[in-house]
């Protein structure tokens, strides 16, 4: 059995060396549409691009909280609240024998108040502006002139404009668990940084994607307490079972439970800093250490 495992690990490494290399490519300027399509999109290969959004006013304006609060003073935004910063992730349910797939409590909140909760989080909750479904153009319209409405070289290579543009604002407590995306992503960081773990789609078998009952947090502002409730009627969500950063006390148990992940090739790791864009498509990924970001996908 050990011999077969060694052969499998060797095959994984060879596939990576031939198709993906051993790290995420870094470009110091925007690629041409042809280069982007040929070297990255067609090969399903991630890359990190510097100096592609240096002309955006957002880079100098958005790091100032007062600018954002003033620009969005009358805007209601979708604020996601959790007790620990882990939304769309697996968590134990006190009345259920197994883990659940947990979504955040979402409430419309005046943007200045939302930003205050993100910048100075209370001890009992983590606030994250992580709405999807084109939220930048629906909830943050006052900021649209601060950045381009699309990335020209990417739009030309892909043959379309972005279907959705999202703005996500969080802090160092915000995390996103391992998951699989089914679309092209251009992830631009305006302020702060975001750390990614990426796996190629050929590694999907290493993620132990199982079905979990769906649950959702509800939050009471009066008591400051969260309640975790199973969805009714029951809904099951296929989700990655692997936590790449298991707690110290459970590390050995996690390694023995998910050997294909922990004994296989390491994920690609990349930290996207202000002014940089990360491209990835059809990959499995997770990320931590979120600060102010604008995500276009």
mmCIF file of C-alpha atoms in Angstrom:
data_model
loop_
_atom_site.group_PDB
_atom_site.id
_atom_site.type_symbol
_atom_site.label_atom_id
_atom_site.label_comp_id
_atom_site.label_asym_id
_atom_site.label_seq_id
_atom_site.Cartn_x
_atom_site.Cartn_y
_atom_site.Cartn_z
ATOM 1 C CA UNK A 1 0.000 0.000 0.000
ATOM 2 C CA UNK A 2 2.808 2.412 0.880
ATOM 3 C CA UNK A 3 4.432 1.739 -2.508
ATOM 4 C CA UNK A 4 1.234 2.698 -4.326
ATOM 5 C CA UNK A 5 0.973 5.857 -2.245
ATOM 6 C CA UNK A 6 4.520 6.834 -3.211
ATOM 7 C CA UNK A 7 3.718 6.229 -6.890
ATOM 8 C CA UNK A 8 0.571 8.348 -6.599
ATOM 9 C CA UNK A 9 2.445 11.198 -4.915
ATOM 10 C CA UNK A 10 5.094 11.045 -7.645
ATOM 11 C CA UNK A 11 2.384 11.239 -10.324
ATOM 12 C CA UNK A 12 0.815 14.269 -8.639
ATOM 13 C CA UNK A 13 4.166 16.038 -8.619
ATOM 14 C CA UNK A 14 4.836 15.224 -12.290
ATOM 15 C CA UNK A 15 1.425 16.551 -13.354
ATOM 16 C CA UNK A 16 2.080 19.784 -11.507
ATOM 17 C CA UNK A 17 5.544 20.240 -12.967
ATOM 18 C CA UNK A 18 4.311 19.676 -16.538
ATOM 19 C CA UNK A 19 1.097 21.726 -16.431
ATOM 20 C CA UNK A 20 1.228 24.155 -13.522
ATOM 21 C CA UNK A 21 4.776 24.529 -12.261
ATOM 22 C CA UNK A 22 5.612 24.712 -8.588
ATOM 23 C CA UNK A 23 4.308 28.178 -7.762
ATOM 24 C CA UNK A 24 1.898 30.860 -8.940
ATOM 25 C CA UNK A 25 3.421 32.878 -11.793
ATOM 26 C CA UNK A 26 3.955 36.580 -11.093
ATOM 27 C CA UNK A 27 3.629 39.180 -13.839
ATOM 28 C CA UNK A 28 4.994 42.674 -13.253
ATOM 29 C CA UNK A 29 2.616 44.319 -15.711
ATOM 30 C CA UNK A 30 -0.660 43.562 -17.440
ATOM 31 C CA UNK A 31 -0.440 40.786 -20.037
ATOM 32 C CA UNK A 32 -1.709 41.182 -23.565
ATOM 33 C CA UNK A 33 -5.054 39.477 -24.206
ATOM 34 C CA UNK A 34 -3.257 36.833 -26.295
ATOM 35 C CA UNK A 35 -0.658 36.140 -23.609
ATOM 36 C CA UNK A 36 -3.328 35.912 -20.919
ATOM 37 C CA UNK A 37 -5.470 33.530 -22.972
ATOM 38 C CA UNK A 38 -2.565 31.371 -24.162
ATOM 39 C CA UNK A 39 -0.472 31.100 -21.008
ATOM 40 C CA UNK A 40 -3.094 31.124 -18.275
ATOM 41 C CA UNK A 41 -6.762 30.826 -19.288
ATOM 42 C CA UNK A 42 -6.298 27.953 -21.739
ATOM 43 C CA UNK A 43 -4.002 26.137 -19.307
ATOM 44 C CA UNK A 44 -6.269 26.747 -16.311
ATOM 45 C CA UNK A 45 -3.254 28.244 -14.569
ATOM 46 C CA UNK A 46 -3.397 30.964 -11.882
ATOM 47 C CA UNK A 47 -1.233 34.065 -12.004
ATOM 48 C CA UNK A 48 -0.585 37.174 -9.912
ATOM 49 C CA UNK A 49 -0.429 40.482 -11.786
ATOM 50 C CA UNK A 50 1.145 43.684 -10.460
ATOM 51 C CA UNK A 51 0.603 47.225 -11.764
ATOM 52 C CA UNK A 52 -2.664 46.370 -13.486
ATOM 53 C CA UNK A 53 -4.884 48.669 -11.426
ATOM 54 C CA UNK A 54 -2.375 51.346 -10.363
ATOM 55 C CA UNK A 55 -4.468 53.966 -12.186
ATOM 56 C CA UNK A 56 -7.590 53.281 -10.103
ATOM 57 C CA UNK A 57 -8.498 56.217 -7.807
ATOM 58 C CA UNK A 58 -9.712 53.571 -5.346
ATOM 59 C CA UNK A 59 -6.117 52.697 -4.403
ATOM 60 C CA UNK A 60 -5.590 56.105 -2.827
ATOM 61 C CA UNK A 61 -9.176 56.818 -1.737
ATOM 62 C CA UNK A 62 -10.517 53.613 -0.205
ATOM 63 C CA UNK A 63 -7.872 53.080 2.507
ATOM 64 C CA UNK A 64 -9.325 56.204 4.174
ATOM 65 C CA UNK A 65 -12.392 55.026 6.153
ATOM 66 C CA UNK A 66 -13.906 58.512 6.229
ATOM 67 C CA UNK A 67 -13.966 58.604 2.417
ATOM 68 C CA UNK A 68 -15.913 55.349 2.247
ATOM 69 C CA UNK A 69 -18.295 56.344 5.045
ATOM 70 C CA UNK A 70 -19.002 59.712 3.444
ATOM 71 C CA UNK A 71 -19.449 58.290 -0.061
ATOM 72 C CA UNK A 72 -21.795 55.576 1.206
ATOM 73 C CA UNK A 73 -23.417 57.530 4.034
ATOM 74 C CA UNK A 74 -26.944 56.767 2.836
ATOM 75 C CA UNK A 75 -26.307 53.221 1.569
ATOM 76 C CA UNK A 76 -27.737 50.062 3.103
ATOM 77 C CA UNK A 77 -25.430 47.104 2.571
ATOM 78 C CA UNK A 78 -25.694 43.386 3.312
ATOM 79 C CA UNK A 79 -23.620 42.758 6.437
ATOM 80 C CA UNK A 80 -22.728 39.156 7.249
ATOM 81 C CA UNK A 81 -22.319 38.312 10.933
ATOM 82 C CA UNK A 82 -20.813 35.216 12.564
ATOM 83 C CA UNK A 83 -19.394 34.515 16.035
ATOM 84 C CA UNK A 84 -15.993 33.492 14.662
ATOM 85 C CA UNK A 85 -15.476 34.875 11.125
ATOM 86 C CA UNK A 86 -16.261 31.549 9.454
ATOM 87 C CA UNK A 87 -19.271 31.766 7.161
ATOM 88 C CA UNK A 88 -20.063 29.268 4.405
ATOM 89 C CA UNK A 89 -18.067 26.767 6.397
ATOM 90 C CA UNK A 90 -18.530 23.591 8.414
ATOM 91 C CA UNK A 91 -19.340 23.798 12.113
ATOM 92 C CA UNK A 92 -20.766 21.476 14.787
ATOM 93 C CA UNK A 93 -24.428 21.867 15.690
ATOM 94 C CA UNK A 94 -25.326 21.390 19.369
ATOM 95 C CA UNK A 95 -28.400 19.288 18.518
ATOM 96 C CA UNK A 96 -27.096 17.449 15.466
ATOM 97 C CA UNK A 97 -24.758 14.439 15.483
ATOM 98 C CA UNK A 98 -22.594 15.692 12.610
ATOM 99 C CA UNK A 99 -21.140 18.865 11.174
ATOM 100 C CA UNK A 100 -23.360 21.341 9.325
ATOM 101 C CA UNK A 101 -22.772 23.726 6.467
ATOM 102 C CA UNK A 102 -23.287 27.099 8.134
ATOM 103 C CA UNK A 103 -24.232 30.407 6.523
ATOM 104 C CA UNK A 104 -23.890 33.803 8.183
ATOM 105 C CA UNK A 105 -26.646 35.943 9.611
ATOM 106 C CA UNK A 106 -27.245 38.672 7.012
ATOM 107 C CA UNK A 107 -28.831 42.001 7.853
ATOM 108 C CA UNK A 108 -29.229 45.302 5.963
ATOM 109 C CA UNK A 109 -26.993 47.819 7.713
ATOM 110 C CA UNK A 110 -26.075 51.438 7.107
ATOM 111 C CA UNK A 111 -22.600 51.355 5.587
ATOM 112 C CA UNK A 112 -20.910 53.615 8.198
ATOM 113 C CA UNK A 113 -22.186 51.329 10.974
ATOM 114 C CA UNK A 114 -21.065 48.226 9.060
ATOM 115 C CA UNK A 115 -17.586 49.656 8.582
ATOM 116 C CA UNK A 116 -17.315 50.497 12.287
ATOM 117 C CA UNK A 117 -18.160 46.888 13.209
ATOM 118 C CA UNK A 118 -15.515 45.603 10.793
ATOM 119 C CA UNK A 119 -12.779 47.985 11.937
ATOM 120 C CA UNK A 120 -13.504 47.616 15.662
ATOM 121 C CA UNK A 121 -15.146 44.211 16.093
ATOM 122 C CA UNK A 122 -16.857 43.454 19.401
ATOM 123 C CA UNK A 123 -15.643 40.373 21.249
ATOM 124 C CA UNK A 124 -18.737 38.353 20.410
ATOM 125 C CA UNK A 125 -19.017 38.762 16.626
ATOM 126 C CA UNK A 126 -17.134 39.129 13.347
ATOM 127 C CA UNK A 127 -18.638 41.376 10.673
ATOM 128 C CA UNK A 128 -17.828 40.882 6.985
ATOM 129 C CA UNK A 129 -19.205 42.599 3.887
ATOM 130 C CA UNK A 130 -19.133 39.533 1.652
ATOM 131 C CA UNK A 131 -22.343 39.713 -0.352
ATOM 132 C CA UNK A 132 -22.115 38.194 -3.831
ATOM 133 C CA UNK A 133 -24.431 38.408 -6.853
ATOM 134 C CA UNK A 134 -22.940 41.587 -8.332
ATOM 135 C CA UNK A 135 -23.128 43.518 -5.065
ATOM 136 C CA UNK A 136 -20.632 46.208 -6.155
ATOM 137 C CA UNK A 137 -22.977 47.457 -8.843
ATOM 138 C CA UNK A 138 -26.144 47.043 -6.749
ATOM 139 C CA UNK A 139 -25.072 48.149 -3.246
ATOM 140 C CA UNK A 140 -21.976 50.305 -3.802
ATOM 141 C CA UNK A 141 -22.889 52.274 -6.915
ATOM 142 C CA UNK A 142 -21.446 55.505 -5.485
ATOM 143 C CA UNK A 143 -17.961 53.976 -5.726
ATOM 144 C CA UNK A 144 -18.133 52.775 -9.333
ATOM 145 C CA UNK A 145 -16.208 55.752 -10.714
ATOM 146 C CA UNK A 146 -13.259 54.875 -8.439
ATOM 147 C CA UNK A 147 -12.269 51.854 -10.532
ATOM 148 C CA UNK A 148 -12.698 50.513 -14.055
ATOM 149 C CA UNK A 149 -15.906 48.668 -14.822
ATOM 150 C CA UNK A 150 -13.905 45.764 -16.239
ATOM 151 C CA UNK A 151 -10.315 44.622 -16.906
ATOM 152 C CA UNK A 152 -9.848 45.223 -20.679
ATOM 153 C CA UNK A 153 -7.174 42.605 -21.411
ATOM 154 C CA UNK A 154 -9.124 39.965 -19.498
ATOM 155 C CA UNK A 155 -12.467 40.857 -21.083
ATOM 156 C CA UNK A 156 -10.939 40.626 -24.555
ATOM 157 C CA UNK A 157 -9.286 37.287 -23.804
ATOM 158 C CA UNK A 158 -12.440 35.808 -22.278
ATOM 159 C CA UNK A 159 -14.736 37.297 -24.902
ATOM 160 C CA UNK A 160 -17.169 38.862 -22.432
ATOM 161 C CA UNK A 161 -17.616 41.513 -19.776
ATOM 162 C CA UNK A 162 -17.866 40.498 -16.092
ATOM 163 C CA UNK A 163 -21.137 38.823 -15.176
ATOM 164 C CA UNK A 164 -20.722 39.938 -11.571
ATOM 165 C CA UNK A 165 -18.537 42.452 -9.759
ATOM 166 C CA UNK A 166 -18.336 42.170 -5.981
ATOM 167 C CA UNK A 167 -16.878 44.328 -3.227
ATOM 168 C CA UNK A 168 -15.798 42.519 -0.077
ATOM 169 C CA UNK A 169 -14.605 44.322 3.039
ATOM 170 C CA UNK A 170 -13.372 42.407 6.060
ATOM 171 C CA UNK A 171 -10.658 42.208 8.688
ATOM 172 C CA UNK A 172 -8.013 39.729 9.833
ATOM 173 C CA UNK A 173 -10.711 37.551 11.464
ATOM 174 C CA UNK A 174 -12.577 36.912 8.199
ATOM 175 C CA UNK A 175 -11.988 33.486 6.655
ATOM 176 C CA UNK A 176 -13.336 31.561 3.689
ATOM 177 C CA UNK A 177 -13.194 27.773 3.808
ATOM 178 C CA UNK A 178 -11.937 25.546 1.002
ATOM 179 C CA UNK A 179 -14.427 25.493 -1.870
ATOM 180 C CA UNK A 180 -14.617 25.010 -5.632
ATOM 181 C CA UNK A 181 -15.334 27.879 -7.995
ATOM 182 C CA UNK A 182 -16.955 27.222 -11.369
ATOM 183 C CA UNK A 183 -16.086 30.491 -13.098
ATOM 184 C CA UNK A 184 -13.226 32.752 -14.045
ATOM 185 C CA UNK A 185 -12.034 34.939 -11.159
ATOM 186 C CA UNK A 186 -10.103 38.203 -11.180
ATOM 187 C CA UNK A 187 -9.442 39.101 -7.560
ATOM 188 C CA UNK A 188 -8.142 42.639 -7.083
ATOM 189 C CA UNK A 189 -7.006 43.883 -3.687
ATOM 190 C CA UNK A 190 -7.374 47.623 -3.115
ATOM 191 C CA UNK A 191 -6.151 47.878 0.486
ATOM 192 C CA UNK A 192 -4.656 45.358 2.888
ATOM 193 C CA UNK A 193 -3.947 41.847 1.675
ATOM 194 C CA UNK A 194 -5.519 38.430 1.274
ATOM 195 C CA UNK A 195 -3.836 35.042 1.552
ATOM 196 C CA UNK A 196 -4.979 32.173 -0.690
ATOM 197 C CA UNK A 197 -4.449 28.423 -0.741
ATOM 198 C CA UNK A 198 -5.116 27.032 -4.231
ATOM 199 C CA UNK A 199 -5.384 23.497 -5.575
ATOM 200 C CA UNK A 200 -5.842 22.493 -9.233
ATOM 201 C CA UNK A 201 -9.194 20.905 -10.186
ATOM 202 C CA UNK A 202 -7.435 17.555 -10.662
ATOM 203 C CA UNK A 203 -7.087 17.456 -6.870
ATOM 204 C CA UNK A 204 -10.835 17.503 -6.212
ATOM 205 C CA UNK A 205 -10.687 13.939 -4.866
ATOM 206 C CA UNK A 206 -8.373 15.161 -2.109
ATOM 207 C CA UNK A 207 -10.993 17.549 -0.721
ATOM 208 C CA UNK A 208 -13.393 14.862 0.582
ATOM 209 C CA UNK A 209 -16.513 16.666 -0.640
ATOM 210 C CA UNK A 210 -19.416 15.265 1.369
ATOM 211 C CA UNK A 211 -23.034 16.343 1.846
ATOM 212 C CA UNK A 212 -23.848 18.295 5.000
ATOM 213 C CA UNK A 213 -27.162 19.601 6.371
ATOM 214 C CA UNK A 214 -27.552 23.348 5.817
ATOM 215 C CA UNK A 215 -27.803 25.641 8.827
ATOM 216 C CA UNK A 216 -27.776 29.380 9.395
ATOM 217 C CA UNK A 217 -26.848 31.730 12.206
ATOM 218 C CA UNK A 218 -29.464 34.097 13.582
ATOM 219 C CA UNK A 219 -28.258 37.003 15.687
ATOM 220 C CA UNK A 220 -29.993 39.032 18.387
ATOM 221 C CA UNK A 221 -28.701 42.572 18.824
ATOM 222 C CA UNK A 222 -30.434 42.799 22.200
ATOM 223 C CA UNK A 223 -28.678 39.805 23.744
ATOM 224 C CA UNK A 224 -25.597 39.829 21.506
ATOM 225 C CA UNK A 225 -26.007 36.078 21.067
ATOM 226 C CA UNK A 226 -25.983 33.805 18.030
ATOM 227 C CA UNK A 227 -28.326 30.886 17.529
ATOM 228 C CA UNK A 228 -27.458 28.152 15.014
ATOM 229 C CA UNK A 229 -30.564 26.752 13.342
ATOM 230 C CA UNK A 230 -30.941 23.935 10.827
ATOM 231 C CA UNK A 231 -32.791 24.946 7.670
ATOM 232 C CA UNK A 232 -36.339 23.674 7.236
ATOM 233 C CA UNK A 233 -37.170 21.877 5.066
ATOM 234 C CA UNK A 234 -33.857 20.071 5.259
ATOM 235 C CA UNK A 235 -31.339 20.983 2.577
ATOM 236 C CA UNK A 236 -27.973 19.314 2.074
ATOM 237 C CA UNK A 237 -24.902 21.062 0.691
ATOM 238 C CA UNK A 238 -21.850 19.325 -0.836
ATOM 239 C CA UNK A 239 -18.791 20.904 0.771
ATOM 240 C CA UNK A 240 -15.099 20.280 1.290
ATOM 241 C CA UNK A 241 -14.452 18.452 4.564
ATOM 242 C CA UNK A 242 -10.788 19.427 4.922
ATOM 243 C CA UNK A 243 -9.616 22.159 7.260
ATOM 244 C CA UNK A 244 -6.078 23.017 6.063
ATOM 245 C CA UNK A 245 -5.304 24.620 9.439
ATOM 246 C CA UNK A 246 -6.598 22.127 12.039
ATOM 247 C CA UNK A 247 -6.431 23.076 15.687
ATOM 248 C CA UNK A 248 -3.340 21.802 17.488
ATOM 249 C CA UNK A 249 -5.262 19.272 19.540
ATOM 250 C CA UNK A 250 -6.993 17.716 16.521
ATOM 251 C CA UNK A 251 -4.189 17.866 13.948
ATOM 252 C CA UNK A 252 -3.289 14.169 14.098
ATOM 253 C CA UNK A 253 -6.921 13.120 13.899
ATOM 254 C CA UNK A 254 -7.495 15.357 10.873
ATOM 255 C CA UNK A 255 -4.403 13.993 9.144
ATOM 256 C CA UNK A 256 -5.517 10.406 9.609
ATOM 257 C CA UNK A 257 -9.070 11.231 8.508
ATOM 258 C CA UNK A 258 -8.025 13.013 5.298
ATOM 259 C CA UNK A 259 -4.747 11.398 4.188
ATOM 260 C CA UNK A 260 -5.124 12.271 0.498
ATOM 261 C CA UNK A 261 -4.974 15.949 1.355
ATOM 262 C CA UNK A 262 -2.369 16.021 4.120
ATOM 263 C CA UNK A 263 -0.059 13.454 2.487
ATOM 264 C CA UNK A 264 -0.331 14.896 -1.016
ATOM 265 C CA UNK A 265 1.338 17.891 -2.687
ATOM 266 C CA UNK A 266 1.038 21.157 -0.817
ATOM 267 C CA UNK A 267 -1.442 23.750 -2.110
ATOM 268 C CA UNK A 268 -0.127 26.759 -3.943
ATOM 269 C CA UNK A 269 0.095 29.665 -1.517
ATOM 270 C CA UNK A 270 -0.093 33.277 -2.632
ATOM 271 C CA UNK A 271 -0.654 36.547 -0.811
ATOM 272 C CA UNK A 272 -2.349 39.226 -2.892
ATOM 273 C CA UNK A 273 -1.416 42.733 -1.783
ATOM 274 C CA UNK A 274 -2.863 46.144 -2.527
ATOM 275 C CA UNK A 275 -2.666 46.955 -6.237
ATOM 276 C CA UNK A 276 -2.382 43.309 -7.343
ATOM 277 C CA UNK A 277 -4.798 41.005 -9.173
ATOM 278 C CA UNK A 278 -4.984 37.242 -8.750
ATOM 279 C CA UNK A 279 -6.446 35.276 -11.654
ATOM 280 C CA UNK A 280 -7.725 31.765 -11.087
ATOM 281 C CA UNK A 281 -10.329 29.548 -12.695
ATOM 282 C CA UNK A 282 -11.913 26.212 -11.850
ATOM 283 C CA UNK A 283 -9.752 25.767 -8.793
ATOM 284 C CA UNK A 284 -10.268 24.652 -5.234
ATOM 285 C CA UNK A 285 -9.299 27.349 -2.827
ATOM 286 C CA UNK A 286 -9.504 28.850 0.583
ATOM 287 C CA UNK A 287 -8.323 32.143 1.951
ATOM 288 C CA UNK A 288 -7.660 33.869 5.231
ATOM 289 C CA UNK A 289 -6.404 37.209 6.513
ATOM 290 C CA UNK A 290 -8.893 39.434 4.712
ATOM 291 C CA UNK A 291 -8.745 43.205 4.817
ATOM 292 C CA UNK A 292 -10.310 45.700 2.393
ATOM 293 C CA UNK A 293 -10.684 44.104 -1.008
ATOM 294 C CA UNK A 294 -12.580 44.619 -4.191
ATOM 295 C CA UNK A 295 -13.272 41.422 -6.074
ATOM 296 C CA UNK A 296 -14.239 41.307 -9.728
ATOM 297 C CA UNK A 297 -15.285 37.974 -11.101
#
